[in-house]
mmCIF file of C-alpha atoms in Angstrom:
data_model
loop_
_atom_site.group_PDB
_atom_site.id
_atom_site.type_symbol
_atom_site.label_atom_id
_atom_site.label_comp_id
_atom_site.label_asym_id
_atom_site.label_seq_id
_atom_site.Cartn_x
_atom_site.Cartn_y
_atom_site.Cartn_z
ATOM 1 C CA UNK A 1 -27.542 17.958 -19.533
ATOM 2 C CA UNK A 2 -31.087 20.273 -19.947
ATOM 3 C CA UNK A 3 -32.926 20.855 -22.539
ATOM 4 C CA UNK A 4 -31.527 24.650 -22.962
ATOM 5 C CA UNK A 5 -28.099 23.136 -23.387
ATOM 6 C CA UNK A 6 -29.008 20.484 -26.385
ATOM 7 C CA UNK A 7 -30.947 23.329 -28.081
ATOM 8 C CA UNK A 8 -27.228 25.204 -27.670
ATOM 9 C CA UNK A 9 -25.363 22.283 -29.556
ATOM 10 C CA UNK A 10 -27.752 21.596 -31.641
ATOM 11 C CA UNK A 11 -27.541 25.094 -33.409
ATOM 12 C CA UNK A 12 -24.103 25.393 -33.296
ATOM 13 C CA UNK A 13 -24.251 21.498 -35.493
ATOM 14 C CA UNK A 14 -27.045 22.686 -37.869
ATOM 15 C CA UNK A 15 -24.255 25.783 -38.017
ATOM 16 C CA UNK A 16 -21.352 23.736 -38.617
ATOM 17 C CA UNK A 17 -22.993 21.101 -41.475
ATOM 18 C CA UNK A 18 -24.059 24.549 -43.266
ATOM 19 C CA UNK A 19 -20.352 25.492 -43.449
ATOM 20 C CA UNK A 20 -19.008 22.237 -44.815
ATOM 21 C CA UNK A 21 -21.408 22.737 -47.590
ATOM 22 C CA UNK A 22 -20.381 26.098 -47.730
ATOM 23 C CA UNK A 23 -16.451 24.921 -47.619
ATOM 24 C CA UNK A 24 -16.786 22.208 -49.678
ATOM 25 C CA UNK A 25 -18.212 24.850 -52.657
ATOM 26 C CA UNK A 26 -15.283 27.203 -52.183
ATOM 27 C CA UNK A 27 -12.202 27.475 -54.426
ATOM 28 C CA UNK A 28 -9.102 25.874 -52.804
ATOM 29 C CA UNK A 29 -7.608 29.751 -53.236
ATOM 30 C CA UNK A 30 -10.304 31.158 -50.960
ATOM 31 C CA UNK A 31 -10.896 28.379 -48.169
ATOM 32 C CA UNK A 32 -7.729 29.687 -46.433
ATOM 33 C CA UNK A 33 -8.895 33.478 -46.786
ATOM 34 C CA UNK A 34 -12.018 32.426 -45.350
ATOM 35 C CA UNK A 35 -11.001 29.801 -42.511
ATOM 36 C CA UNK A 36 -11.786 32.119 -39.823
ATOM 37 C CA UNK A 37 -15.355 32.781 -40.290
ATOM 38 C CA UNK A 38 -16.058 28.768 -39.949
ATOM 39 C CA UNK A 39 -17.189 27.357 -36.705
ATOM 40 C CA UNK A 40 -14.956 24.466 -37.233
ATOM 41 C CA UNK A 41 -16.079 22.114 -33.869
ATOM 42 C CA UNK A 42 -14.381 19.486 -32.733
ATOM 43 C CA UNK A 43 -17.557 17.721 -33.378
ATOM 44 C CA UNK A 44 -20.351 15.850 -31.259
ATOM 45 C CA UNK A 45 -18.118 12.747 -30.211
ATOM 46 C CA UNK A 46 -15.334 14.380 -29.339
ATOM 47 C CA UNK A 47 -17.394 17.300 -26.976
ATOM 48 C CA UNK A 48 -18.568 14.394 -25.141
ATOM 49 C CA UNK A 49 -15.711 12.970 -24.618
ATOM 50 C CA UNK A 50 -14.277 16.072 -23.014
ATOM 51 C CA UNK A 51 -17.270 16.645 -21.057
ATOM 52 C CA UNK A 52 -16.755 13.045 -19.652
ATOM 53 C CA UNK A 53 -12.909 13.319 -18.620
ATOM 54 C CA UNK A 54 -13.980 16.345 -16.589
ATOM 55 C CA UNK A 55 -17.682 14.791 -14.770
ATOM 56 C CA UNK A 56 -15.470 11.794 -13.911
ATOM 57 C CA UNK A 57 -12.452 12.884 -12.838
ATOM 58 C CA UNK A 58 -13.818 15.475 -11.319
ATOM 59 C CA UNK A 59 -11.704 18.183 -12.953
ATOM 60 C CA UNK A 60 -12.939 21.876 -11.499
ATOM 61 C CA UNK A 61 -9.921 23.827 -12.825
ATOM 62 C CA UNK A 62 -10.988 23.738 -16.595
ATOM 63 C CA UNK A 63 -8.489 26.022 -19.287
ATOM 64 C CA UNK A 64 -9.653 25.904 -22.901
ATOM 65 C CA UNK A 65 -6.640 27.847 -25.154
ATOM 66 C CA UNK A 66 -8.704 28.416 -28.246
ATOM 67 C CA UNK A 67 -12.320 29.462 -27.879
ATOM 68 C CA UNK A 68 -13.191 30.357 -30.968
ATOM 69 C CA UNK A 69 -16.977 30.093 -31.309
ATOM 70 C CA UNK A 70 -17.352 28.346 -28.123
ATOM 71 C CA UNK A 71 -18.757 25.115 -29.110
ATOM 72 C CA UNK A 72 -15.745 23.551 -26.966
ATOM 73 C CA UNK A 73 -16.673 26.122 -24.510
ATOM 74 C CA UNK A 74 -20.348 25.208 -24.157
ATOM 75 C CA UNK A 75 -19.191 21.176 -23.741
ATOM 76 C CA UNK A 76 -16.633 22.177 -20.821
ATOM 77 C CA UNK A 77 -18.869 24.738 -19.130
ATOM 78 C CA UNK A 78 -21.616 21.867 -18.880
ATOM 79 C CA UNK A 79 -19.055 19.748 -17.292
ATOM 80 C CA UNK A 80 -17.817 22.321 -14.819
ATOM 81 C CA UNK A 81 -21.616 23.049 -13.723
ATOM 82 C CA UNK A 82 -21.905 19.045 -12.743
ATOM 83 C CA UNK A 83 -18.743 19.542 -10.988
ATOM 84 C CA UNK A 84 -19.197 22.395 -9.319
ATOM 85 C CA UNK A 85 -15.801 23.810 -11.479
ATOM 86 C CA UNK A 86 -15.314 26.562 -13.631
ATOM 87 C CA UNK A 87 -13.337 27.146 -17.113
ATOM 88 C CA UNK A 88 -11.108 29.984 -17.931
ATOM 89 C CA UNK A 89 -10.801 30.363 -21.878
ATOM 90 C CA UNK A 90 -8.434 31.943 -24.006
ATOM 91 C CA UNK A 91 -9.445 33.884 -27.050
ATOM 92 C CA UNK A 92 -7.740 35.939 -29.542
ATOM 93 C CA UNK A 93 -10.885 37.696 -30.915
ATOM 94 C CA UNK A 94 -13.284 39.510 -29.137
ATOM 95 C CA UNK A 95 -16.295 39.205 -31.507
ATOM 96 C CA UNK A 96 -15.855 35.257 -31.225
ATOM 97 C CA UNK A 97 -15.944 35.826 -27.358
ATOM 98 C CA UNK A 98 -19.334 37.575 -27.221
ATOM 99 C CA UNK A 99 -20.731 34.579 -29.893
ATOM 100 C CA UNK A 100 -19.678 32.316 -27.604
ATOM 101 C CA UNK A 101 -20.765 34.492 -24.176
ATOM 102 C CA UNK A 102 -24.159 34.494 -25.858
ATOM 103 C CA UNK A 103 -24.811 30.925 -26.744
ATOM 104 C CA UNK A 104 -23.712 30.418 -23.104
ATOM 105 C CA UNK A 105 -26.324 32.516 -21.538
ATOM 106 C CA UNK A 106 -28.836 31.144 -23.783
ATOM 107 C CA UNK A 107 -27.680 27.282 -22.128
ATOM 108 C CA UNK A 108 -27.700 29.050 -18.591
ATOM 109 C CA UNK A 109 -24.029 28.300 -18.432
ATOM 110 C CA UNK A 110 -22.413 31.816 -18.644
ATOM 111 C CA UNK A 111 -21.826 32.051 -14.999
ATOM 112 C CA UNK A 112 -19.212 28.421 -15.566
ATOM 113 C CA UNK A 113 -16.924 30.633 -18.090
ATOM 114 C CA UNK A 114 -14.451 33.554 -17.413
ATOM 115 C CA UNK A 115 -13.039 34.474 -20.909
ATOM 116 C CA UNK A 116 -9.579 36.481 -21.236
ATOM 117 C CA UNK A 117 -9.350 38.185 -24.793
ATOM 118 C CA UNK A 118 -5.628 38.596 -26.220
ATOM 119 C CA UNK A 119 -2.639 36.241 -26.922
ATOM 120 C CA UNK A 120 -3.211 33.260 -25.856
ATOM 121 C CA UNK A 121 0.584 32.654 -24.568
ATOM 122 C CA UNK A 122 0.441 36.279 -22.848
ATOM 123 C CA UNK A 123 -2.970 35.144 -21.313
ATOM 124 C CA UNK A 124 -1.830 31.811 -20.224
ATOM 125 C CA UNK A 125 1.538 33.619 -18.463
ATOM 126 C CA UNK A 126 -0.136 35.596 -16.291
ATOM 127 C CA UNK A 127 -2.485 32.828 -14.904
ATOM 128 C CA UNK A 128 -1.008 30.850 -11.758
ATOM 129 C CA UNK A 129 -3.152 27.858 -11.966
ATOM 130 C CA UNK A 130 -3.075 24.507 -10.975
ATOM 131 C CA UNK A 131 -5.317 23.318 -13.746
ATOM 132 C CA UNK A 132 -6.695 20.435 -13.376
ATOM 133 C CA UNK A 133 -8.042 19.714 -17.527
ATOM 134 C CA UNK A 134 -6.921 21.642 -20.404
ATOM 135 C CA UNK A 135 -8.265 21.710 -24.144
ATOM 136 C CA UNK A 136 -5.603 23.183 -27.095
ATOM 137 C CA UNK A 137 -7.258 24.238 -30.161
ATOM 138 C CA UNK A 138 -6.106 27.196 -31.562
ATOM 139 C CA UNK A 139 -3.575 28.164 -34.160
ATOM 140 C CA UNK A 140 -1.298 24.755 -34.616
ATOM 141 C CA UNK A 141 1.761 26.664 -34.788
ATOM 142 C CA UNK A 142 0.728 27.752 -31.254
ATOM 143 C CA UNK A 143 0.719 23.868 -30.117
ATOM 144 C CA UNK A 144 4.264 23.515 -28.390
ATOM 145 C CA UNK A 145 4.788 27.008 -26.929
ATOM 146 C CA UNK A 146 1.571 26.806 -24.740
ATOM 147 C CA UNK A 147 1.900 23.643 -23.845
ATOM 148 C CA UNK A 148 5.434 24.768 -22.716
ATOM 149 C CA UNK A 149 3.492 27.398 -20.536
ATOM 150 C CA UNK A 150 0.922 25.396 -19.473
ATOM 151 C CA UNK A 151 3.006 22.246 -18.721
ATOM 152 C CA UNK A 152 4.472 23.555 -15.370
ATOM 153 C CA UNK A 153 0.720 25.142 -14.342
ATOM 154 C CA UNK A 154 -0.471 21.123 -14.662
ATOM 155 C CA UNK A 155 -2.254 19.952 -11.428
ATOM 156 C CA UNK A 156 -0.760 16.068 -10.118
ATOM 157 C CA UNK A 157 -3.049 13.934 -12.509
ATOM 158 C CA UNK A 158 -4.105 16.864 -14.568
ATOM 159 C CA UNK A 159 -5.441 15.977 -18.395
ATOM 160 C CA UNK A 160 -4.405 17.639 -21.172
ATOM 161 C CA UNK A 161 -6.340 17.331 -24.237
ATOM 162 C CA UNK A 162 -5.199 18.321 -27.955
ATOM 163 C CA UNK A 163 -7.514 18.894 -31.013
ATOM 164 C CA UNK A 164 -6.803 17.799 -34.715
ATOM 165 C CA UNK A 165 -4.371 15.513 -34.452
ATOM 166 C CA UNK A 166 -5.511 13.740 -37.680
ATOM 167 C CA UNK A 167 -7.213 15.979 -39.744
ATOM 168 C CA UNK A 168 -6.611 18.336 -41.736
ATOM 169 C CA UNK A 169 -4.150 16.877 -43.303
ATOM 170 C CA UNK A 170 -2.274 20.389 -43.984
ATOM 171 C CA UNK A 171 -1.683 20.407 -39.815
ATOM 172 C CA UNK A 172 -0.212 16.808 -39.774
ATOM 173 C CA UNK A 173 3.095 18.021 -39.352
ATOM 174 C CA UNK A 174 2.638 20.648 -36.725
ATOM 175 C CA UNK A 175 0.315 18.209 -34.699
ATOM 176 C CA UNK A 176 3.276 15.155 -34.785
ATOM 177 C CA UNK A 177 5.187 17.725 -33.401
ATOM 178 C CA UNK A 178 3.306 18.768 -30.820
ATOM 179 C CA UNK A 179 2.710 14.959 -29.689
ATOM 180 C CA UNK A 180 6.607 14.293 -30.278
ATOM 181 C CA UNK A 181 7.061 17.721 -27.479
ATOM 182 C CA UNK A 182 4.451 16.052 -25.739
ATOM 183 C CA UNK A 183 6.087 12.626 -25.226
ATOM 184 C CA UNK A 184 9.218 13.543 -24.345
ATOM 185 C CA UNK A 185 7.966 15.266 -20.937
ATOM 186 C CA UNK A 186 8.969 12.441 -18.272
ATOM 187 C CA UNK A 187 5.993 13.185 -16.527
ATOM 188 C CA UNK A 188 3.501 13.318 -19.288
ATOM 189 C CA UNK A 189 1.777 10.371 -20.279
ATOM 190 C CA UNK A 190 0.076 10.242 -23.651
ATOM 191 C CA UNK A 191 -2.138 8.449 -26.106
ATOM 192 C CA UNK A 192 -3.595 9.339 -29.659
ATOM 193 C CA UNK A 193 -7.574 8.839 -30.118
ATOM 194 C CA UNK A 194 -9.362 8.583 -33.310
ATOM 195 C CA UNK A 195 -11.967 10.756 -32.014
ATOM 196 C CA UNK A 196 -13.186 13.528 -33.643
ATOM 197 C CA UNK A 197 -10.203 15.063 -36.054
ATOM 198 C CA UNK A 198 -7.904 13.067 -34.005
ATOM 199 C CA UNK A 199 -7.400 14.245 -30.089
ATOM 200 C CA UNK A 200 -3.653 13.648 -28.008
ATOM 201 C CA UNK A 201 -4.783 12.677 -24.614
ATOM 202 C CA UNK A 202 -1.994 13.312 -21.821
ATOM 203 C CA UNK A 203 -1.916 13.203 -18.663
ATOM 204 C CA UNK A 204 0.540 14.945 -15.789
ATOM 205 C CA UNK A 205 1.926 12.381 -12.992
#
């Protein structure tokens, strides 16, 4: 990891604590309204973590379904660089693409990242894969039916990794379903980490 790409993170942090201050001031009645302009990370320790499922298992087919802002993105892409990989990334809006397309250049990492703009579940059809790693954070609703599309795209000892699992508290429902979907695929191994807002680690015999 260089210089250019702590300088990334670290921005994107000092970002992210503003906006919990930020959040934290809002009415209940306009957090919701204003969800989408938040950064909303999976934080420090769980970016790491993600980085270092990919460098050691040597992971070079890299989706991320949920870009958002691309701090995820930045994490993966600095993975696939040590691994000589590459991530494909799924992202609903365009303007959060080109934030995230620039804070990759500016970590020399945008060459690592092919984003695809639309529906994440019309995206993710039209790839063929294998895919070696996979990251799921977008909408929660969203959970089951791409992992249903993903699931048969899953590389032999591919891992699957799925964000807030634990927190908010408002998704708790929608992310024990997803984990119940999860664990009911014979093939699919999983365990819960309290990592970050919680993370669902599976992985594809």
């Amino acid at each position: 990891m260089n210089d250019a790409f702590r300088r990334v993170i670290a921005d994107y942090e000092a970002r992210a604590r503003r906006e919990e201050d930020l959040w934290a001031s809002l009415p209940e009645e306009e957090r919701e309204a204003r969800r989408d302009e938040m950064l909303l990370p999976v934080g420090h320790a769980a970016g790491s973590l993600m980085n270092l499922l990919i460098r050691e298992s040597g992971a070079r087919r890299i989706l991320e379904v949920g870009s958002s802002y691309g701090y995820s993105t930045a994490w993966l892409a600095e993975a696939a660089r040590a691994v000589e990989g590459r991530v494909i990334s799924l992202e609903l809006s365009r303007a959060k693409t080109e934030y995230a397309h620039a804070q990759l250049a500016r970590a020399g990492l945008e060459g690592y990242v092919e984003f695809r703009v639309g529906d994440a579940r019309a995206s993710l059809a039209a790839l063929t894969g294998p895919f070696d790693f996979a990251l799921i954070d977008l909408w929660k609703d969203l959970y089951i039916p791409v992992f249903d599309l993903l699931h048969p795209k899953l590389a032999a000892g591919a891992l699957v990794l799925a964000d807030n699992m634990l927190h908010p508290e408002s998704f708790r429902a929608l992310a024990q379903a997803y984990r119940a979907r999860v664990r009911t695929a014979a093939d699919m191994s999983s365990v819960l980490l309290a990592v970050g807002n919680g993370l669902e680690l599976s992985r594809y015999r």
